[in-house]
Amino acid sequence: MTDLRRTPLYDLHTELGARMVPFAGYEMPVQYPLGVMKEHLHTRAAAGLFDVSHMGQVIVRASGYEAAALAMEALVPASIAGLGEMRQRYGFFTNNAGGISDDLMLANRGDHLFVVVNAACREADIAHMRAGLAGCEIDEITDRALLALQGPQAEAVLEALVPGAAAMRFMDVAILGSDWGELWLSRSGYTGEDGYEISVPDAQAEALARRLLADDRVEAIGLGARDSLRLEGGLCLYGNDIDATTTPVEAALDWAIQKIRRRGGVREGGFPGAEIILDQLENGTARRRVGLRPDGRAPMREGTPLFASAAGGDPVGQVTSGGFGPSVGGPVAMGYVGADHAAPGTALFGEVRGKRLPVTVSELPFVAANFKR
């Protein structure tokens, strides 16, 4: 793993006994001695601390926020100019075929736009913004770590250290002073739980993490539990559930395209693949991302083909993410199926090691979100 990058928390991870694995070009903790199952359940019950410093942090400046936001709307279908000050929104870059080239978070920080992108796509995303955002200054932030504190106790834990955090609502952003320097907070995350993402100066990241972990309500959580939490939350993993060949409508992410960017809206279209995506919003798609509940105890992993019957016939879909859901108490999965098979309650069969096992199309999420709205 010598060519892999390390986050400012690498030494802390190893000290805590984490099992480190390659992930998106970094050495990252997949689990700690507590184990994936207990890490998952602890996050649902109290608070989990995640190192997400591998994500890209980018500031986009123009002559003002509106100019930066309108420029960004040429690359993403979301309403960025309509985002309230100190508010954040989920969005995605699209390509000319309507596919998703990455998903990202975008925040209105008053006079500029703050963007968080996936680690594996960071270099391509920054090049995409530099090429596509005429008149904007694109600054990658390279001296700040990113932590995520997630779970029902996250608010109480963070408020005790950073007064003002509790006043934030879901998708608020704030810049607050602290004993660990200026913190850039967002009340968001990717577990389906209430919580925060905390951008902290590199030099202070370990001290802040240690202080959070000194609270009995907080445990260090690795990539394994992060994946099972987001899967139970029905949240897409880029590269698995969404990629350059899947459109936002196929991925059931219609909700992230506001009315103002759709046909008839004041700022209709204007982003890559707009004609394809706007047509799909009106007329539907041939396939759709759905939740899947295998009937037995056997998980259906990524790549499992799905069939309409117990024998014969061509596949009607495929699993894109799957595993055991500790909070659900059984296997859960997501995947794409033909539109004729996408209704909740539809009985299908997943082929696991040559044997077709029953699975039922399910509503998402598998565990209701616990956001403070």
XYZ file of N, CA and C in Angstrom, residues 79-190:
336
model
N -30.967 23.130 -8.664
C -31.069 24.582 -8.532
C -30.029 25.031 -7.520
N -28.942 25.599 -8.011
C -27.880 26.073 -7.123
C -28.077 27.554 -6.814
N -28.536 28.300 -7.812
C -28.780 29.730 -7.585
C -29.923 29.934 -6.593
N -30.810 28.957 -6.494
C -31.945 29.079 -5.577
C -31.665 28.573 -4.171
N -30.430 28.215 -3.926
C -30.068 27.677 -2.613
C -29.910 28.831 -1.613
N -30.562 28.712 -0.464
C -30.483 29.760 0.549
C -29.076 29.883 1.124
N -28.777 31.079 1.650
C -27.443 31.296 2.221
C -27.219 30.375 3.415
N -26.045 29.752 3.458
C -25.643 28.787 4.486
C -26.535 27.549 4.469
N -26.925 27.177 3.267
C -27.670 25.936 3.057
C -26.911 25.074 2.045
N -27.158 23.775 2.102
C -26.448 22.805 1.278
C -27.453 21.971 0.500
N -27.026 21.444 -0.632
C -27.925 20.633 -1.468
C -27.129 19.513 -2.131
N -27.800 18.372 -2.306
C -27.212 17.238 -3.034
C -27.373 17.461 -4.541
N -26.363 17.110 -5.302
C -26.456 17.240 -6.754
C -25.527 16.244 -7.429
N -25.442 16.331 -8.759
C -24.559 15.430 -9.501
C -24.133 16.098 -10.795
N -22.893 15.768 -11.208
C -22.442 16.147 -12.540
C -23.018 15.128 -13.517
N -23.461 15.594 -14.668
C -23.973 14.689 -15.686
C -23.103 14.779 -16.938
N -23.203 13.733 -17.777
C -22.475 13.748 -19.044
C -23.473 13.925 -20.203
N -22.952 13.967 -21.410
C -23.822 14.261 -22.552
C -24.849 13.175 -22.824
N -24.609 11.965 -22.288
C -25.579 10.873 -22.446
C -26.597 10.848 -21.305
N -26.508 11.833 -20.423
C -27.431 11.882 -19.291
C -26.961 11.086 -18.097
N -25.791 10.430 -18.200
C -25.265 9.639 -17.090
C -24.687 10.521 -15.991
N -24.500 9.914 -14.830
C -23.983 10.633 -13.663
C -22.471 10.418 -13.595
N -21.693 11.491 -13.751
C -20.241 11.337 -13.701
C -19.712 11.480 -12.276
N -20.498 12.031 -11.364
C -20.206 11.987 -9.924
C -21.379 12.625 -9.190
N -21.538 12.260 -7.922
C -22.506 12.987 -7.101
C -21.738 13.793 -6.069
N -22.335 14.864 -5.577
C -21.604 15.833 -4.774
C -22.553 16.634 -3.892
N -21.970 17.344 -2.930
C -22.727 18.267 -2.092
C -22.286 19.686 -2.424
N -23.252 20.598 -2.502
C -22.967 21.980 -2.864
C -23.565 22.893 -1.796
N -22.765 23.836 -1.288
C -23.230 24.719 -0.221
C -23.059 26.181 -0.605
N -24.082 26.967 -0.287
C -24.034 28.422 -0.443
C -23.406 29.009 0.807
N -22.165 29.481 0.692
C -21.501 30.064 1.864
C -21.390 31.580 1.729
N -22.444 32.171 1.240
C -22.536 33.630 1.238
C -21.958 34.256 -0.008
N -20.635 34.278 -0.105
C -20.020 34.900 -1.280
C -19.342 33.880 -2.185
N -19.481 32.591 -1.843
C -18.877 31.565 -2.699
C -19.609 30.247 -2.522
N -19.242 29.296 -3.370
C -19.841 27.961 -3.367
C -18.809 26.987 -2.806
N -19.239 26.141 -1.862
C -18.359 25.114 -1.296
C -18.864 23.760 -1.764
N -17.965 22.957 -2.310
C -18.347 21.703 -2.954
C -17.559 20.555 -2.327
N -18.234 19.441 -2.042
C -17.568 18.214 -1.567
C -17.837 17.119 -2.589
N -16.762 16.513 -3.109
C -16.884 15.494 -4.156
C -16.279 14.183 -3.683
N -16.613 13.114 -4.394
C -16.085 11.790 -4.056
C -14.581 11.711 -4.322
N -13.891 10.937 -3.461
C -12.437 10.836 -3.559
C -11.985 10.304 -4.909
N -12.625 9.235 -5.363
C -12.167 8.583 -6.587
C -12.364 9.469 -7.816
N -13.289 10.424 -7.730
C -13.602 11.289 -8.880
C -12.989 12.676 -8.733
N -12.247 12.917 -7.640
C -11.849 14.285 -7.309
C -11.076 14.964 -8.429
N -10.037 14.316 -8.931
C -9.211 14.965 -9.962
C -10.025 15.254 -11.213
N -10.855 14.287 -11.623
C -11.683 14.496 -12.813
C -12.713 15.597 -12.574
N -13.289 15.637 -11.374
C -14.284 16.661 -11.056
C -13.675 18.062 -11.091
N -12.493 18.189 -10.507
C -11.855 19.512 -10.474
C -11.490 19.960 -11.888
N -10.984 19.029 -12.703
C -10.680 19.375 -14.100
C -11.964 19.759 -14.840
N -13.057 19.032 -14.535
C -14.359 19.314 -15.159
C -14.835 20.713 -14.779
N -14.672 21.085 -13.525
C -15.101 22.416 -13.090
C -14.212 23.498 -13.697
N -12.909 23.241 -13.742
C -12.005 24.258 -14.303
C -12.296 24.480 -15.782
N -12.696 23.419 -16.468
C -12.993 23.549 -17.896
C -14.382 24.128 -18.143
N -15.301 23.850 -17.221
C -16.695 24.194 -17.489
C -17.239 25.410 -16.779
N -16.516 25.941 -15.783
C -17.026 27.078 -15.023
C -16.286 28.350 -15.457
N -16.746 28.889 -16.566
C -16.091 30.080 -17.117
C -16.190 31.238 -16.126
N -15.072 31.927 -15.941
C -15.063 33.101 -15.074
C -15.002 32.778 -13.594
N -14.847 31.490 -13.245
C -14.799 31.107 -11.833
C -13.378 30.706 -11.432
N -13.086 30.910 -10.171
C -11.822 30.473 -9.590
C -12.092 29.195 -8.804
N -11.358 28.136 -9.118
C -11.575 26.829 -8.494
C -10.396 26.528 -7.583
N -10.633 26.446 -6.286
C -9.559 26.183 -5.326
C -9.820 24.882 -4.585
N -8.959 23.895 -4.821
C -9.056 22.674 -4.037
C -8.453 22.925 -2.660
N -9.179 22.534 -1.636
C -8.706 22.704 -0.263
C -7.880 21.475 0.103
N -6.605 21.666 0.373
C -5.711 20.528 0.623
C -5.153 20.517 2.037
N -5.582 21.454 2.870
C -5.022 21.522 4.231
C -6.089 21.342 5.302
N -7.196 20.673 4.929
C -8.253 20.421 5.913
C -8.694 18.962 5.820
N -8.884 18.336 6.976
C -9.447 16.995 7.062
C -10.971 17.111 7.127
N -11.628 15.978 6.926
C -13.090 15.959 6.988
C -13.521 14.770 7.852
N -14.246 15.073 8.923
C -14.779 14.048 9.813
C -16.289 14.035 9.688
N -16.892 12.896 9.971
C -18.357 12.828 10.036
C -18.731 12.240 11.393
N -19.581 12.948 12.117
C -20.104 12.480 13.399
C -21.584 12.201 13.179
N -21.971 10.931 13.303
C -23.311 10.518 12.884
C -24.005 9.728 13.997
N -25.303 9.951 14.131
C -26.064 9.193 15.105
C -26.898 10.098 15.982
N -27.866 9.543 16.710
C -28.800 10.359 17.486
C -28.161 11.155 18.611
N -26.950 10.776 19.055
C -26.267 11.534 20.105
C -25.273 12.547 19.542
N -25.173 12.620 18.217
C -24.174 13.504 17.604
C -24.402 14.958 18.001
N -25.650 15.380 18.026
C -25.937 16.782 18.358
C -25.440 17.121 19.758
N -25.783 16.293 20.737
C -25.391 16.583 22.119
C -23.882 16.551 22.287
N -23.235 15.596 21.632
C -21.776 15.487 21.736
C -21.106 16.722 21.154
N -21.516 17.134 19.971
C -20.832 18.252 19.307
C -21.175 19.590 19.953
N -22.419 19.756 20.383
C -22.803 21.028 20.999
C -21.976 21.299 22.251
N -21.626 20.254 22.986
C -20.834 20.435 24.207
C -19.441 20.980 23.890
N -18.953 20.700 22.694
C -17.611 21.142 22.304
C -17.648 22.384 21.420
N -18.693 22.493 20.626
C -18.795 23.580 19.648
C -20.180 24.210 19.789
N -20.345 25.138 20.719
C -21.665 25.763 20.910
C -22.171 26.382 19.602
N -23.432 26.137 19.321
C -24.027 26.623 18.078
C -24.349 25.496 17.121
N -23.711 24.340 17.312
C -23.949 23.221 16.405
C -25.389 22.718 16.500
N -25.958 22.732 17.702
C -27.304 22.185 17.891
C -28.375 23.021 17.197
N -28.083 24.278 16.962
C -29.087 25.151 16.336
C -29.229 24.882 14.847
N -28.325 24.121 14.282
C -28.368 23.847 12.837
C -29.453 22.825 12.523
N -30.108 23.011 11.372
C -31.081 22.052 10.864
C -30.428 21.205 9.770
N -31.114 20.137 9.387
C -30.637 19.284 8.300
C -30.310 20.136 7.074
N -29.109 19.969 6.563
C -28.584 20.650 5.381
C -28.205 22.116 5.620
N -28.185 22.556 6.890
C -27.571 23.840 7.193
C -26.056 23.688 7.118
N -25.368 24.778 6.816
C -23.913 24.828 6.947
C -23.571 25.997 7.855
N -22.426 25.921 8.529
C -22.008 26.982 9.443
C -20.493 26.985 9.525
N -19.939 28.131 9.852
C -18.511 28.265 10.125
C -18.402 28.747 11.565
N -17.878 27.887 12.431
C -17.853 28.172 13.861
C -16.428 28.067 14.394
N -16.093 28.975 15.324
C -14.806 28.897 15.996
C -14.821 27.781 17.026
N -13.621 27.250 17.339
C -13.543 26.160 18.315
C -12.118 26.082 18.850
N -11.921 25.192 19.812
C -10.570 24.956 20.328
C -9.676 24.318 19.274
N -10.268 23.861 18.185
C -9.513 23.196 17.111
C -9.485 24.055 15.834
N -9.593 25.354 16.029
C -9.580 26.263 14.896
C -10.971 26.431 14.309
N -11.024 27.104 13.185
C -12.306 27.349 12.522
C -12.821 26.043 11.923
N -14.045 25.680 12.301
C -14.653 24.453 11.781
C -15.698 24.821 10.739
N -15.705 24.071 9.631
C -16.742 24.234 8.614
C -17.707 23.062 8.811
N -18.887 23.370 9.281
C -19.849 22.322 9.610
C -20.960 22.249 8.581
N -21.444 21.046 8.334
C -22.726 20.873 7.650
C -23.511 19.847 8.453
N -24.813 20.062 8.563
C -25.631 19.076 9.272
C -26.097 18.060 8.233
N -25.247 17.115 7.970
C -25.516 16.130 6.931
C -24.602 14.938 7.158
N -24.656 14.000 6.268
C -23.822 12.810 6.341
C -24.342 11.813 5.327
N -23.938 10.576 5.471
C -24.376 9.604 4.463
C -24.706 8.274 5.123
